[in-house]
Coordinates of C-alpha atoms in Angstrom, one line a residue:
M173 CA 101.1 57.5 75.6
A174 CA 98.9 56.1 78.4
T175 CA 99.6 52.6 79.7
E176 CA 96.2 52.3 81.4
N177 CA 93.5 50.3 79.6
Y178 CA 90.2 48.9 80.5
D179 CA 90.6 45.3 79.5
P180 CA 89.6 43.3 82.6
C181 CA 92.7 41.1 82.0
Y182 CA 94.8 44.1 82.9
P183 CA 93.4 45.7 86.0
D184 CA 95.6 48.8 86.3
Q185 CA 96.3 49.7 89.9
P186 CA 98.1 52.8 91.4
V187 CA 100.6 50.5 93.2
V188 CA 101.8 47.1 92.4
H189 CA 100.8 45.2 95.6
R190 CA 97.2 45.8 94.8
Y191 CA 97.4 43.6 91.7
L192 CA 97.9 40.5 93.8
P193 CA 94.4 40.2 95.4
V194 CA 92.9 40.8 92.0
W195 CA 94.7 38.0 90.4
A196 CA 94.3 35.7 93.4
K197 CA 90.5 36.0 93.3
L198 CA 90.2 35.2 89.5
P199 CA 89.5 31.5 88.9
A200 CA 92.0 31.4 86.0
F201 CA 94.8 32.9 88.1
G202 CA 94.4 31.7 91.7
D203 CA 96.2 28.4 91.1
K204 CA 98.5 29.7 88.4
P205 CA 102.2 29.9 89.4
A206 CA 103.3 33.5 89.8
F207 CA 107.0 32.6 90.6
V208 CA 108.9 29.3 90.3
W209 CA 112.3 28.9 92.1
A210 CA 114.8 26.8 90.2
D211 CA 117.4 25.2 92.5
D212 CA 120.5 23.9 90.7
D213 CA 122.3 21.4 93.0
A214 CA 126.0 22.4 92.8
A215 CA 127.2 18.8 93.6
T216 CA 124.9 16.7 91.4
G217 CA 123.6 19.2 88.8
D218 CA 120.1 18.0 89.5
M219 CA 117.3 20.6 89.2
S220 CA 114.4 21.0 91.6
Y221 CA 111.5 23.5 91.3
T222 CA 109.3 25.2 93.9
A223 CA 106.2 27.0 92.7
L224 CA 104.3 29.8 94.4
T225 CA 100.8 30.5 93.0
Y226 CA 99.1 33.8 92.9
S227 CA 96.7 32.8 95.7
Q228 CA 99.6 31.5 97.8
L229 CA 101.6 34.6 97.2
D230 CA 98.8 36.9 98.1
A231 CA 98.1 35.0 101.3
A232 CA 101.8 34.9 102.3
V233 CA 102.1 38.6 101.6
E234 CA 99.1 39.4 103.7
R235 CA 100.4 37.2 106.6
I236 CA 103.9 38.6 106.5
A237 CA 102.7 42.2 106.1
S238 CA 100.4 41.8 109.1
G239 CA 103.3 40.3 111.1
L240 CA 105.6 43.2 110.2
L241 CA 103.1 45.7 111.5
G242 CA 103.3 44.2 115.0
P243 CA 106.7 45.5 115.9
L244 CA 106.8 48.2 113.2
T245 CA 104.7 51.2 112.2
R246 CA 103.6 52.2 108.7
G247 CA 106.3 54.4 107.1
D248 CA 109.2 52.7 109.0
T249 CA 112.3 51.7 107.1
L250 CA 113.1 48.0 107.1
L251 CA 116.5 46.4 106.1
V252 CA 115.7 43.3 104.0
L253 CA 118.5 40.8 104.1
A254 CA 116.9 37.6 102.9
S255 CA 118.8 35.4 100.4
P256 CA 117.6 35.2 96.8
G257 CA 114.5 33.1 96.4
L258 CA 110.8 33.0 97.0
R259 CA 111.1 34.4 100.6
L260 CA 112.7 37.5 99.2
V261 CA 109.9 37.9 96.7
K262 CA 107.3 37.6 99.5
L263 CA 109.1 40.1 101.7
L264 CA 109.4 42.7 99.0
F265 CA 105.6 42.6 98.2
A266 CA 104.8 42.4 102.0
C267 CA 106.8 45.6 102.7
Q268 CA 104.7 47.5 100.1
R269 CA 101.4 46.1 101.5
A270 CA 102.5 47.0 105.0
G271 CA 103.4 50.5 103.9
L272 CA 107.1 50.1 104.9
T273 CA 110.1 51.4 103.1
A274 CA 112.2 48.4 102.0
V275 CA 116.0 48.5 101.8
P276 CA 117.0 45.2 100.1
V277 CA 120.7 44.4 100.6
I278 CA 122.7 41.2 99.8
P279 CA 123.3 39.6 103.2
P280 CA 127.1 39.3 103.6
N281 CA 128.8 36.7 105.8
P282 CA 129.0 38.4 109.2
S283 CA 132.4 36.8 110.0
R284 CA 134.0 37.4 106.6
P285 CA 134.8 41.0 105.7
G286 CA 134.5 42.1 102.1
P287 CA 132.9 44.5 99.7
A288 CA 129.4 43.3 100.7
H289 CA 130.2 44.3 104.3
A290 CA 131.1 47.8 103.2
H291 CA 127.8 48.1 101.3
L292 CA 125.8 46.9 104.2
L293 CA 127.5 49.4 106.6
R294 CA 126.8 52.1 104.0
A295 CA 123.1 51.1 103.8
V296 CA 122.6 51.0 107.6
S297 CA 124.3 54.4 108.0
Q298 CA 122.5 56.2 105.2
T299 CA 118.9 54.7 105.5
R300 CA 118.8 54.3 109.3
P301 CA 116.4 51.4 109.4
C302 CA 114.3 50.6 112.5
A303 CA 114.6 46.9 112.0
A304 CA 116.1 44.1 109.8
V305 CA 114.4 41.0 108.5
A306 CA 116.4 37.9 107.5
D307 CA 116.4 34.1 107.7
A308 CA 116.6 32.7 111.2
R309 CA 120.0 31.3 110.6
Y310 CA 121.3 34.6 109.5
V311 CA 119.8 36.3 112.5
D312 CA 121.7 33.8 114.7
A313 CA 124.9 34.4 112.8
V314 CA 124.7 38.2 113.3
A315 CA 124.0 37.7 117.1
G316 CA 127.1 35.6 117.4
A317 CA 129.4 37.9 115.3
S318 CA 131.8 40.5 116.6
G319 CA 133.6 43.5 115.1
R320 CA 132.5 46.5 113.1
I321 CA 129.6 44.8 111.3
A322 CA 128.2 43.4 114.5
D323 CA 128.4 46.8 116.2
A324 CA 126.5 48.5 113.3
L325 CA 123.7 45.9 113.4
S326 CA 123.4 45.5 117.1
G327 CA 121.0 48.5 117.5
L328 CA 118.5 47.0 115.0
R329 CA 115.4 45.0 115.9
W330 CA 115.8 41.6 114.2
L331 CA 112.9 39.8 112.7
S332 CA 112.9 36.2 111.5
V333 CA 111.2 35.6 108.1
E334 CA 110.3 32.1 109.1
E335 CA 108.3 33.3 112.1
L336 CA 106.6 35.9 110.0
E337 CA 105.6 33.3 107.5
L338 CA 104.2 31.0 110.2
E339 CA 102.6 33.4 112.7
G340 CA 101.6 36.5 110.8
G341 CA 99.8 39.2 112.8
S342 CA 96.4 40.4 113.9
G343 CA 94.9 40.3 110.4
A344 CA 93.9 44.0 110.6
T345 CA 93.2 45.8 107.3
M346 CA 96.3 47.4 105.9
A347 CA 96.3 50.6 103.8
G348 CA 99.7 49.8 102.3
C349 CA 101.8 52.1 100.3
G350 CA 100.1 54.9 98.4
P351 CA 101.4 56.2 95.1
D352 CA 103.3 59.0 96.7
D353 CA 104.7 56.9 99.6
T354 CA 108.4 55.8 99.5
Y355 CA 108.4 52.0 99.2
L356 CA 112.0 51.3 98.2
I357 CA 115.5 52.6 98.6
Q358 CA 117.5 51.0 95.9
Y359 CA 121.2 51.6 95.4
T360 CA 122.8 52.5 92.1
S361 CA 125.2 49.9 90.7
G362 CA 128.3 51.9 91.6
A363 CA 129.8 51.6 88.1
T364 CA 130.8 55.2 88.0
G365 CA 131.2 56.0 91.7
V366 CA 130.1 55.1 95.2
P367 CA 126.6 53.5 95.1
K368 CA 124.0 56.1 95.9
P369 CA 120.6 55.4 97.6
V370 CA 117.7 56.2 95.2
V371 CA 114.3 57.0 96.7
V372 CA 111.5 55.2 94.8
T373 CA 107.8 55.8 95.4
A374 CA 105.2 53.1 94.9
G375 CA 103.5 55.1 92.2
S376 CA 106.7 55.6 90.2
A377 CA 107.5 51.9 90.4
A378 CA 104.0 51.0 89.2
H379 CA 104.2 53.5 86.3
N380 CA 107.6 52.0 85.3
V381 CA 106.5 48.4 85.1
R382 CA 103.3 49.3 83.3
A383 CA 105.5 51.1 80.7
A384 CA 107.8 48.1 80.5
R385 CA 104.7 45.7 80.2
R386 CA 103.5 47.7 77.2
A387 CA 107.0 48.0 75.6
Y388 CA 107.6 44.3 75.7
D389 CA 104.0 43.3 75.0
L390 CA 103.7 41.1 78.1
G391 CA 100.6 39.6 79.5
P392 CA 99.1 36.6 81.3
A393 CA 100.5 34.2 78.7
S394 CA 104.1 35.4 79.2
V395 CA 106.7 33.2 80.9
I396 CA 109.8 35.0 82.2
V397 CA 113.1 33.5 83.1
S398 CA 115.5 35.6 85.3
W399 CA 118.7 34.9 87.2
L400 CA 119.4 38.6 87.9
P401 CA 119.9 39.7 91.5
Q402 CA 116.6 40.5 93.0
Y403 CA 117.8 43.3 95.2
H404 CA 117.6 46.2 92.8
D405 CA 117.3 47.4 89.2
C406 CA 116.3 45.0 86.5
G407 CA 116.1 41.9 88.8
L408 CA 113.7 43.6 91.2
M409 CA 111.8 45.3 88.5
F410 CA 110.9 42.0 86.8
L411 CA 109.4 40.8 90.0
L412 CA 107.0 43.7 89.9
L413 CA 106.5 43.4 86.1
T414 CA 105.5 39.7 86.5
V415 CA 102.7 40.6 88.9
V416 CA 101.5 43.6 86.9
S417 CA 101.4 41.4 83.8
G418 CA 99.8 38.4 85.5
A419 CA 102.7 36.4 84.1
T420 CA 104.8 33.5 85.5
C421 CA 108.4 34.1 86.4
V422 CA 111.0 31.4 86.8
L423 CA 113.8 32.5 89.1
A424 CA 117.4 31.2 89.6
S425 CA 120.3 32.6 91.6
P426 CA 123.1 34.5 90.0
D427 CA 125.6 32.1 91.6
A428 CA 123.9 29.2 89.9
F429 CA 124.2 30.9 86.5
L430 CA 127.8 31.9 86.9
R431 CA 128.7 28.4 88.0
R432 CA 126.9 26.9 85.0
P433 CA 125.9 29.4 82.3
R434 CA 124.0 26.8 80.3
L435 CA 121.4 26.7 83.1
W436 CA 119.9 29.9 81.7
I437 CA 119.0 28.4 78.2
E438 CA 117.9 25.1 79.8
L439 CA 115.3 27.0 81.9
I440 CA 114.1 28.9 78.8
S441 CA 113.7 25.6 77.0
E442 CA 112.1 23.7 80.0
F443 CA 109.5 26.4 80.7
R444 CA 109.0 27.6 77.1
A445 CA 109.9 31.1 78.3
T446 CA 108.7 34.0 76.2
C447 CA 110.9 36.7 77.9
T448 CA 114.3 36.8 79.6
P449 CA 116.3 39.8 80.8
V450 CA 120.1 39.4 80.9
P451 CA 123.2 41.6 80.9
S452 CA 124.8 41.8 77.5
F453 CA 127.9 39.9 78.8
T454 CA 125.7 36.8 79.1
L455 CA 125.8 36.0 75.4
P456 CA 129.6 35.6 75.0
L457 CA 129.8 33.9 78.4
V458 CA 127.3 31.2 77.3
L459 CA 129.1 30.8 74.0
R460 CA 132.5 30.3 75.9
R461 CA 131.3 28.2 78.8
G462 CA 127.9 26.9 77.8
G463 CA 129.2 23.6 76.3
G464 CA 128.6 24.6 72.6
R465 CA 127.1 22.2 70.1
T466 CA 128.4 19.1 72.0
A467 CA 126.4 19.9 75.1
L468 CA 123.3 20.8 73.0
S469 CA 123.5 17.5 71.1
Q470 CA 123.6 15.6 74.3
H471 CA 120.9 17.7 76.0
P472 CA 119.1 19.6 73.2
V473 CA 117.2 22.8 74.0
Q474 CA 114.4 24.6 72.2
L475 CA 114.5 28.4 72.2
G476 CA 111.7 29.1 69.7
S477 CA 109.3 30.3 72.4
L478 CA 111.4 33.5 73.1
R479 CA 109.8 36.8 72.0
N480 CA 112.0 39.0 74.1
L481 CA 115.7 38.4 74.8
I482 CA 116.2 41.6 76.7
L483 CA 119.8 42.8 76.7
I484 CA 120.8 45.3 79.3
N485 CA 124.2 46.7 80.5
E486 CA 125.0 49.0 77.6
P487 CA 126.9 49.1 75.2
I488 CA 125.4 46.2 73.3
Y489 CA 127.8 45.1 70.5
K490 CA 126.1 43.9 67.3
A491 CA 128.8 41.4 66.4
C492 CA 128.4 39.7 69.8
V493 CA 124.6 39.4 69.3
D494 CA 125.0 38.2 65.7
E495 CA 127.3 35.4 66.9
F496 CA 124.9 34.3 69.5
V497 CA 121.9 34.3 67.2
H498 CA 123.9 32.4 64.6
E499 CA 124.9 29.7 67.1
F500 CA 121.4 29.2 68.6
S501 CA 119.2 29.8 65.5
R502 CA 119.5 26.0 64.9
D503 CA 117.8 25.6 68.3
G504 CA 114.9 27.9 67.3
L505 CA 116.2 31.3 68.5
H506 CA 114.6 34.0 66.4
A507 CA 116.6 37.1 65.6
G508 CA 113.5 39.1 66.0
S509 CA 113.4 38.3 69.7
I510 CA 116.5 40.4 70.4
S511 CA 115.5 43.4 72.6
P512 CA 118.3 45.8 73.3
S513 CA 117.2 48.0 76.1
Y514 CA 118.2 50.9 78.4
G515 CA 117.4 51.7 82.0
L516 CA 118.8 53.1 85.2
A517 CA 118.0 53.2 88.9
E518 CA 117.1 56.9 88.8
N519 CA 114.1 56.1 86.6
C520 CA 113.1 53.1 88.7
T521 CA 114.8 50.9 86.1
F522 CA 113.2 50.7 82.6
V523 CA 113.6 53.6 80.1
S524 CA 113.3 52.1 76.6
T525 CA 113.8 49.3 74.2
A526 CA 114.5 49.1 70.4
W527 CA 112.5 45.9 70.1
R528 CA 109.3 45.9 68.1
S529 CA 106.4 43.6 68.3
T530 CA 106.2 43.1 64.5
S531 CA 107.8 40.5 62.3
K532 CA 110.7 42.8 61.3
R533 CA 113.9 40.8 62.0
A534 CA 116.5 41.9 64.5
E535 CA 119.4 41.8 62.0
E536 CA 117.7 44.8 60.3
L537 CA 118.3 46.8 63.4
P538 CA 121.0 49.3 62.4
S539 CA 124.2 49.7 64.2
Y540 CA 126.3 52.8 65.1
M541 CA 129.9 52.5 66.0
K542 CA 129.5 48.7 66.3
I543 CA 126.6 48.9 68.8
L544 CA 122.9 48.3 68.7
P545 CA 120.3 50.9 69.5
S546 CA 118.4 50.9 72.9
A547 CA 115.4 52.9 71.9
R548 CA 113.2 54.0 68.9
L549 CA 112.1 57.6 69.5
S550 CA 109.8 57.9 66.5
S551 CA 106.3 56.7 67.1
S552 CA 103.3 55.7 65.0
M553 CA 101.2 57.4 67.7
A554 CA 103.1 60.7 67.4
H555 CA 100.0 62.6 68.4
E556 CA 100.3 61.2 71.9
A557 CA 102.8 62.5 74.4
P558 CA 105.5 59.9 75.2
E559 CA 105.2 58.4 78.7
I560 CA 108.9 58.4 79.0
D561 CA 110.5 61.4 77.4
I562 CA 114.1 60.9 76.2
A563 CA 116.4 63.7 74.9
V564 CA 120.0 64.0 74.0
V565 CA 121.4 67.4 75.0
N566 CA 124.5 69.5 75.3
E567 CA 125.4 69.0 79.0
E568 CA 126.7 72.6 79.4
S569 CA 123.8 74.5 77.8
G570 CA 120.9 72.0 78.3
E571 CA 119.9 72.5 74.6
P572 CA 118.9 69.4 72.6
V573 CA 121.6 68.5 70.1
A574 CA 120.9 67.7 66.5
D575 CA 120.5 64.1 65.4
G576 CA 123.9 62.5 64.7
V577 CA 125.6 64.6 67.4
E578 CA 126.7 63.0 70.7
G579 CA 125.4 64.4 73.9
E580 CA 124.1 63.5 77.4
V581 CA 120.9 61.4 77.7
W582 CA 118.2 63.1 79.8
V583 CA 115.0 61.3 80.8
S584 CA 111.7 62.7 82.1
S585 CA 108.7 60.6 83.2
P586 CA 106.4 59.7 86.1
S587 CA 108.9 56.9 86.7
N588 CA 111.6 59.3 87.8
A589 CA 112.7 58.6 91.3
S590 CA 112.5 61.2 94.0
G591 CA 116.2 61.8 94.5
Y592 CA 119.2 60.4 96.5
L593 CA 118.5 59.9 100.1
G594 CA 120.5 62.3 102.2
H595 CA 122.1 63.9 99.2
P596 CA 120.2 67.2 98.4
S597 CA 122.9 68.8 96.3
A598 CA 123.4 65.6 94.2
S599 CA 119.7 65.2 93.9
L600 CA 119.2 68.7 92.7
K601 CA 121.9 68.3 90.0
A602 CA 120.8 64.9 88.8
F603 CA 116.9 65.0 89.1
C604 CA 116.0 68.6 88.4
A605 CA 117.6 69.4 85.1
R606 CA 115.6 71.7 82.8
M607 CA 115.9 72.6 79.2
P608 CA 115.8 76.3 78.1
A609 CA 112.3 77.9 78.2
G610 CA 110.0 76.6 75.5
R611 CA 112.0 73.4 74.7
S612 CA 110.1 70.9 76.8
G613 CA 107.5 72.8 78.9
S614 CA 108.2 72.8 82.6
S615 CA 109.3 69.1 82.6
C616 CA 112.0 68.1 85.0
F617 CA 114.6 65.7 83.6
V618 CA 117.0 63.2 85.2
R619 CA 120.6 63.6 84.0
T620 CA 121.7 60.1 83.4
G621 CA 125.4 60.7 82.9
D622 CA 125.2 58.4 79.8
R623 CA 126.2 59.7 76.4
G624 CA 124.0 58.9 73.4
V625 CA 123.4 59.6 69.7
I626 CA 120.1 59.7 67.8
T627 CA 120.3 58.7 64.1
G628 CA 118.1 57.5 61.3
A629 CA 114.5 58.1 60.1
E630 CA 113.2 56.1 63.1
R631 CA 115.5 58.1 65.4
Y632 CA 117.2 55.2 67.0
L633 CA 119.0 56.0 70.3
Y634 CA 122.4 54.5 70.8
I635 CA 124.0 54.6 74.3
V636 CA 127.7 55.0 73.4
G637 CA 129.2 55.3 76.9
R638 CA 129.4 57.3 80.1
S639 CA 130.7 60.8 80.5
V640 CA 133.0 59.9 83.4
D641 CA 134.5 57.0 81.5
V642 CA 135.6 59.0 78.4
V643 CA 139.4 58.7 77.7
N644 CA 140.8 61.9 76.2
V645 CA 143.5 61.0 73.6
P646 CA 146.0 63.9 73.0
L647 CA 146.3 65.3 69.5
K648 CA 149.3 66.9 67.9
D649 CA 147.6 70.4 67.9
G650 CA 147.3 70.3 71.6
G651 CA 143.6 69.2 71.6
A652 CA 142.1 65.9 72.6
R653 CA 140.0 63.2 70.9
R654 CA 137.3 61.5 73.1
V655 CA 137.3 57.7 73.1
H656 CA 134.8 55.7 75.1
A657 CA 136.6 53.3 77.4
H658 CA 134.7 50.2 76.3
Y659 CA 136.1 50.5 72.8
I660 CA 139.6 50.3 74.2
E661 CA 138.7 47.4 76.4
T662 CA 137.0 45.5 73.6
V663 CA 140.0 45.9 71.3
A664 CA 142.4 44.8 74.1
F665 CA 140.4 41.6 74.6
G666 CA 140.1 41.0 70.9
S667 CA 143.9 41.1 70.6
A668 CA 144.4 38.2 73.0
P669 CA 141.1 36.3 73.7
D670 CA 143.1 33.2 74.5
R671 CA 144.8 34.8 77.5
L672 CA 142.6 37.6 78.7
R673 CA 139.2 37.5 80.4
G674 CA 136.4 39.1 78.5
G675 CA 134.5 41.8 80.4
C676 CA 137.3 42.0 83.0
I677 CA 139.4 44.8 81.4
A678 CA 139.4 48.4 82.6
A679 CA 140.7 51.4 80.6
F680 CA 141.1 54.9 82.0
T681 CA 143.4 57.8 82.3
A682 CA 145.6 58.5 85.4
S683 CA 148.4 60.7 86.4
P684 CA 151.1 61.6 85.6
E685 CA 150.0 63.6 82.6
Q686 CA 146.7 61.7 82.2
T687 CA 148.4 58.6 80.9
T688 CA 146.1 56.1 79.2
C689 CA 146.1 52.9 81.4
V690 CA 144.8 49.4 80.7
V691 CA 144.3 46.8 83.5
A692 CA 143.5 43.4 82.2
E693 CA 142.7 40.1 84.0
L694 CA 144.5 37.0 82.8
Q695 CA 142.7 33.8 82.5
K696 CA 143.5 31.2 85.2
G697 CA 147.0 29.9 84.6
G698 CA 147.6 32.5 81.9
G699 CA 150.4 34.4 83.5
R700 CA 153.3 32.1 82.4
G701 CA 153.4 33.0 78.7
D702 CA 155.3 35.8 77.0
N703 CA 153.8 38.6 79.1
R704 CA 156.0 41.3 77.5
G705 CA 155.0 40.2 74.0
L706 CA 151.3 40.2 75.2
C707 CA 151.5 43.7 76.3
D708 CA 153.2 44.8 73.1
R709 CA 150.4 43.0 71.1
I710 CA 147.7 44.8 73.1
R711 CA 149.3 48.2 72.7
R712 CA 149.8 47.7 69.0
A713 CA 146.2 46.6 68.4
L714 CA 144.9 49.7 70.3
W715 CA 147.0 52.0 68.2
E716 CA 145.9 50.4 64.9
A717 CA 142.2 50.1 65.8
E718 CA 141.5 53.2 67.9
G719 CA 144.6 55.5 67.5
V720 CA 145.2 55.2 71.3
R721 CA 148.7 55.0 72.7
V722 CA 148.8 53.2 76.0
G723 CA 151.3 54.5 78.5
R724 CA 150.8 51.8 81.2
L725 CA 149.5 48.3 80.8
M726 CA 149.0 45.9 83.7
L727 CA 148.2 42.2 83.7
V728 CA 146.5 41.2 86.9
E729 CA 145.2 38.0 88.6
T730 CA 141.7 36.6 87.9
G731 CA 138.8 38.2 89.7
T732 CA 140.6 41.4 90.8
V733 CA 139.2 44.1 88.4
P734 CA 136.3 45.8 90.4
K735 CA 132.8 45.1 89.0
T736 CA 129.3 45.7 90.1
T737 CA 126.8 43.0 91.0
S738 CA 125.4 43.2 87.5
G739 CA 128.8 42.7 85.9
K740 CA 129.7 46.3 84.9
V741 CA 133.4 47.2 85.2
R742 CA 134.0 49.9 87.9
R743 CA 136.7 51.9 86.1
G744 CA 136.9 54.6 88.7
S745 CA 137.5 52.0 91.4
A746 CA 140.1 50.3 89.2
R747 CA 141.9 53.7 88.8
Q748 CA 141.9 54.2 92.6
K749 CA 143.1 50.6 93.1
L750 CA 146.0 51.1 90.6
I751 CA 147.0 54.4 92.2
A752 CA 147.0 52.7 95.7
G753 CA 149.0 49.8 94.4
K754 CA 146.4 47.2 95.5
F755 CA 146.2 45.1 92.3
P756 CA 147.8 41.7 92.5
V757 CA 150.0 42.3 89.5
V758 CA 151.4 39.5 87.4
F759 CA 153.2 41.7 84.9
E760 CA 153.4 45.5 84.2
A761 CA 154.7 47.4 81.2
V762 CA 155.3 51.2 81.5
Y763 CA 155.9 52.8 78.1
D764 CA 158.2 55.8 78.5
D765 CA 157.6 57.6 75.2
G766 CA 154.4 58.7 73.5
N767 CA 155.5 57.3 70.2
G768 CA 156.9 54.0 71.7
E769 CA 160.5 54.8 70.7
G770 CA 163.6 55.7 72.6
S771 CA 165.7 54.2 75.4
V772 CA 164.4 51.9 78.1
R773 CA 164.7 52.5 81.8
G774 CA 164.6 48.9 83.2
V775 CA 164.1 45.2 82.8
G776 CA 163.2 42.3 85.0
E777 CA 165.4 39.9 86.9
E778 CA 165.9 36.3 86.0
E779 CA 162.7 34.3 85.8
N780 CA 163.5 31.8 88.6
Q781 CA 164.5 34.6 91.0
M782 CA 161.2 36.4 90.4
E783 CA 159.2 33.1 90.9
E784 CA 160.9 32.5 94.2
R785 CA 160.2 36.0 95.4
C786 CA 156.6 36.0 94.2
A787 CA 156.0 32.6 95.9
A788 CA 157.5 33.8 99.1
S789 CA 155.4 37.0 99.2
W790 CA 152.3 35.0 98.4
V791 CA 152.8 32.5 101.2
A792 CA 153.4 35.5 103.5
G793 CA 150.0 36.9 102.5
E794 CA 151.5 40.0 101.1
G795 CA 150.4 39.5 97.6
A796 CA 152.7 39.8 94.6
I797 CA 155.0 42.7 95.4
A798 CA 158.3 41.9 93.8
T799 CA 159.6 44.5 91.4
A800 CA 162.9 44.5 89.5
F801 CA 164.8 47.1 87.6
G802 CA 167.9 47.1 85.5
S803 CA 169.0 48.4 82.1
A804 CA 168.8 47.1 78.6
S805 CA 167.8 48.2 75.1
G806 CA 164.2 48.3 74.2
R807 CA 161.2 50.5 74.4
L808 CA 159.5 49.9 77.7
R809 CA 160.0 49.5 81.4
T810 CA 158.8 46.1 82.7
R811 CA 157.8 44.8 86.1
S812 CA 157.4 41.0 86.2
F813 CA 155.5 39.4 89.1
L814 CA 156.2 35.8 88.2

């Protein structure tokens, strides 16, 4: 299925940066906003907007690219550390026009160590950039810093984006990235392991956004709203998709959205947006913290312009979507705009969507095991080869499985990335999978590590979980039943939504004897209730709903379950954190027997003693480390940290 067409409104180019001068020279596009930055003042709540037209963007990209090629040479690797905003947009396109390999990374505070520090150190070590570009203020902060991060960055040549914007370079003609040139190193989210550097060519990225443009039916009349991080995956892809479509994109920072989730629907209403990509956790978050009908009655919004409410971060629960649509249908939201989708960094980003550009309503999308589909593999144009080939296979044999049978999702397309930088063995395993002879020609597939099922006449694809996150539940015959971790987490939250944080629960197995463990964040101030009763309630709900017996249940402080920048729970990291004893535990229940019966091996001390010990250790900066044991009748061992 070719994305190329010959309508002059869609001037297909081999790489994305070449679209900019085409749009800039067209009278209808030169003064049209390409990107709009929405700045939400944290103190006052006032909104301000800064627009960047296609002609302004093209001129800025030309100027910055020319400036970059003064100190750098085409093909060099550049660390991009600009904060979210229009400057980052300019830099990303300028790197492609200059023929440089961009490594976008969130700029961490040089004097405040944390996870972002570790990621920056990883990026510098693995990509070996020649230089780094950042805001002048950040360049000064790095120069005045000390410690490990300063040592790692001291050998780089630092460029100020302000100087590049003002001065530019010689104005020489630039060849830019060709289709086969590496233009981007983007890191995987780290949801299932250490983030890996994915090598993306300019041609693969262009193919990917053209495929997405066609799938979502985007064009010059489209208006996109996005608060996603602009450094990788969907947030970055929508920058490219905007330019390829000749659309307008309204951007906001992730921090602004998390601070005030209603900002997202206000921007949709203000700009009459037709398309918006969001992680699936956005919907319940807006329902819980968006102000509800009271806020809408005071400041009404209109969502009838939306054609694509793109949901990413599988799995996508049907009940959650139905609740959101029901709540906002009174404000014009059409069920037919719901666009459950699938993507991954190893295929640039976009893979598929179950959305259709017809009038068929979204509630008619079928569900499988409570989730919505992320692709339709049947096609009215079956005589054409699919531009992104998706298969569900037996991971051991590589043979496609029958419809209705769960297997690993494999993807083959010109969008496939080139591999993991510096990881040849991992690249061979992940990017060079092949089916048995005769099954799919000589196509090379990416092994996604995701598990899926294809069902129905239209062959809907459902992403049901990840291979590494499967929890094996023992059976009486000595075998095991596979349960995807997100089902356990969803039931746990549903048993106590008044006390637990949605999307902040991790389920996994850990030694001894592969015990099923659940780590759940409490809401702020939620640790002073009946924690033992809460643990019992969660465990009982999991047994009744999923047939899972939990052996260890830990209630932890807010904000401590590891997550990716896009909101995915990092279950592997949570397992390591539990084993290392690094969770700030509020309460822990360890169930001794598989059937929940039998004698108990310990109880907590008096409540006031525990509070004193916890407070003392907290003041000392040691975290909550108090543990008490004793004896009593009952069925569990408890550790109280309050």
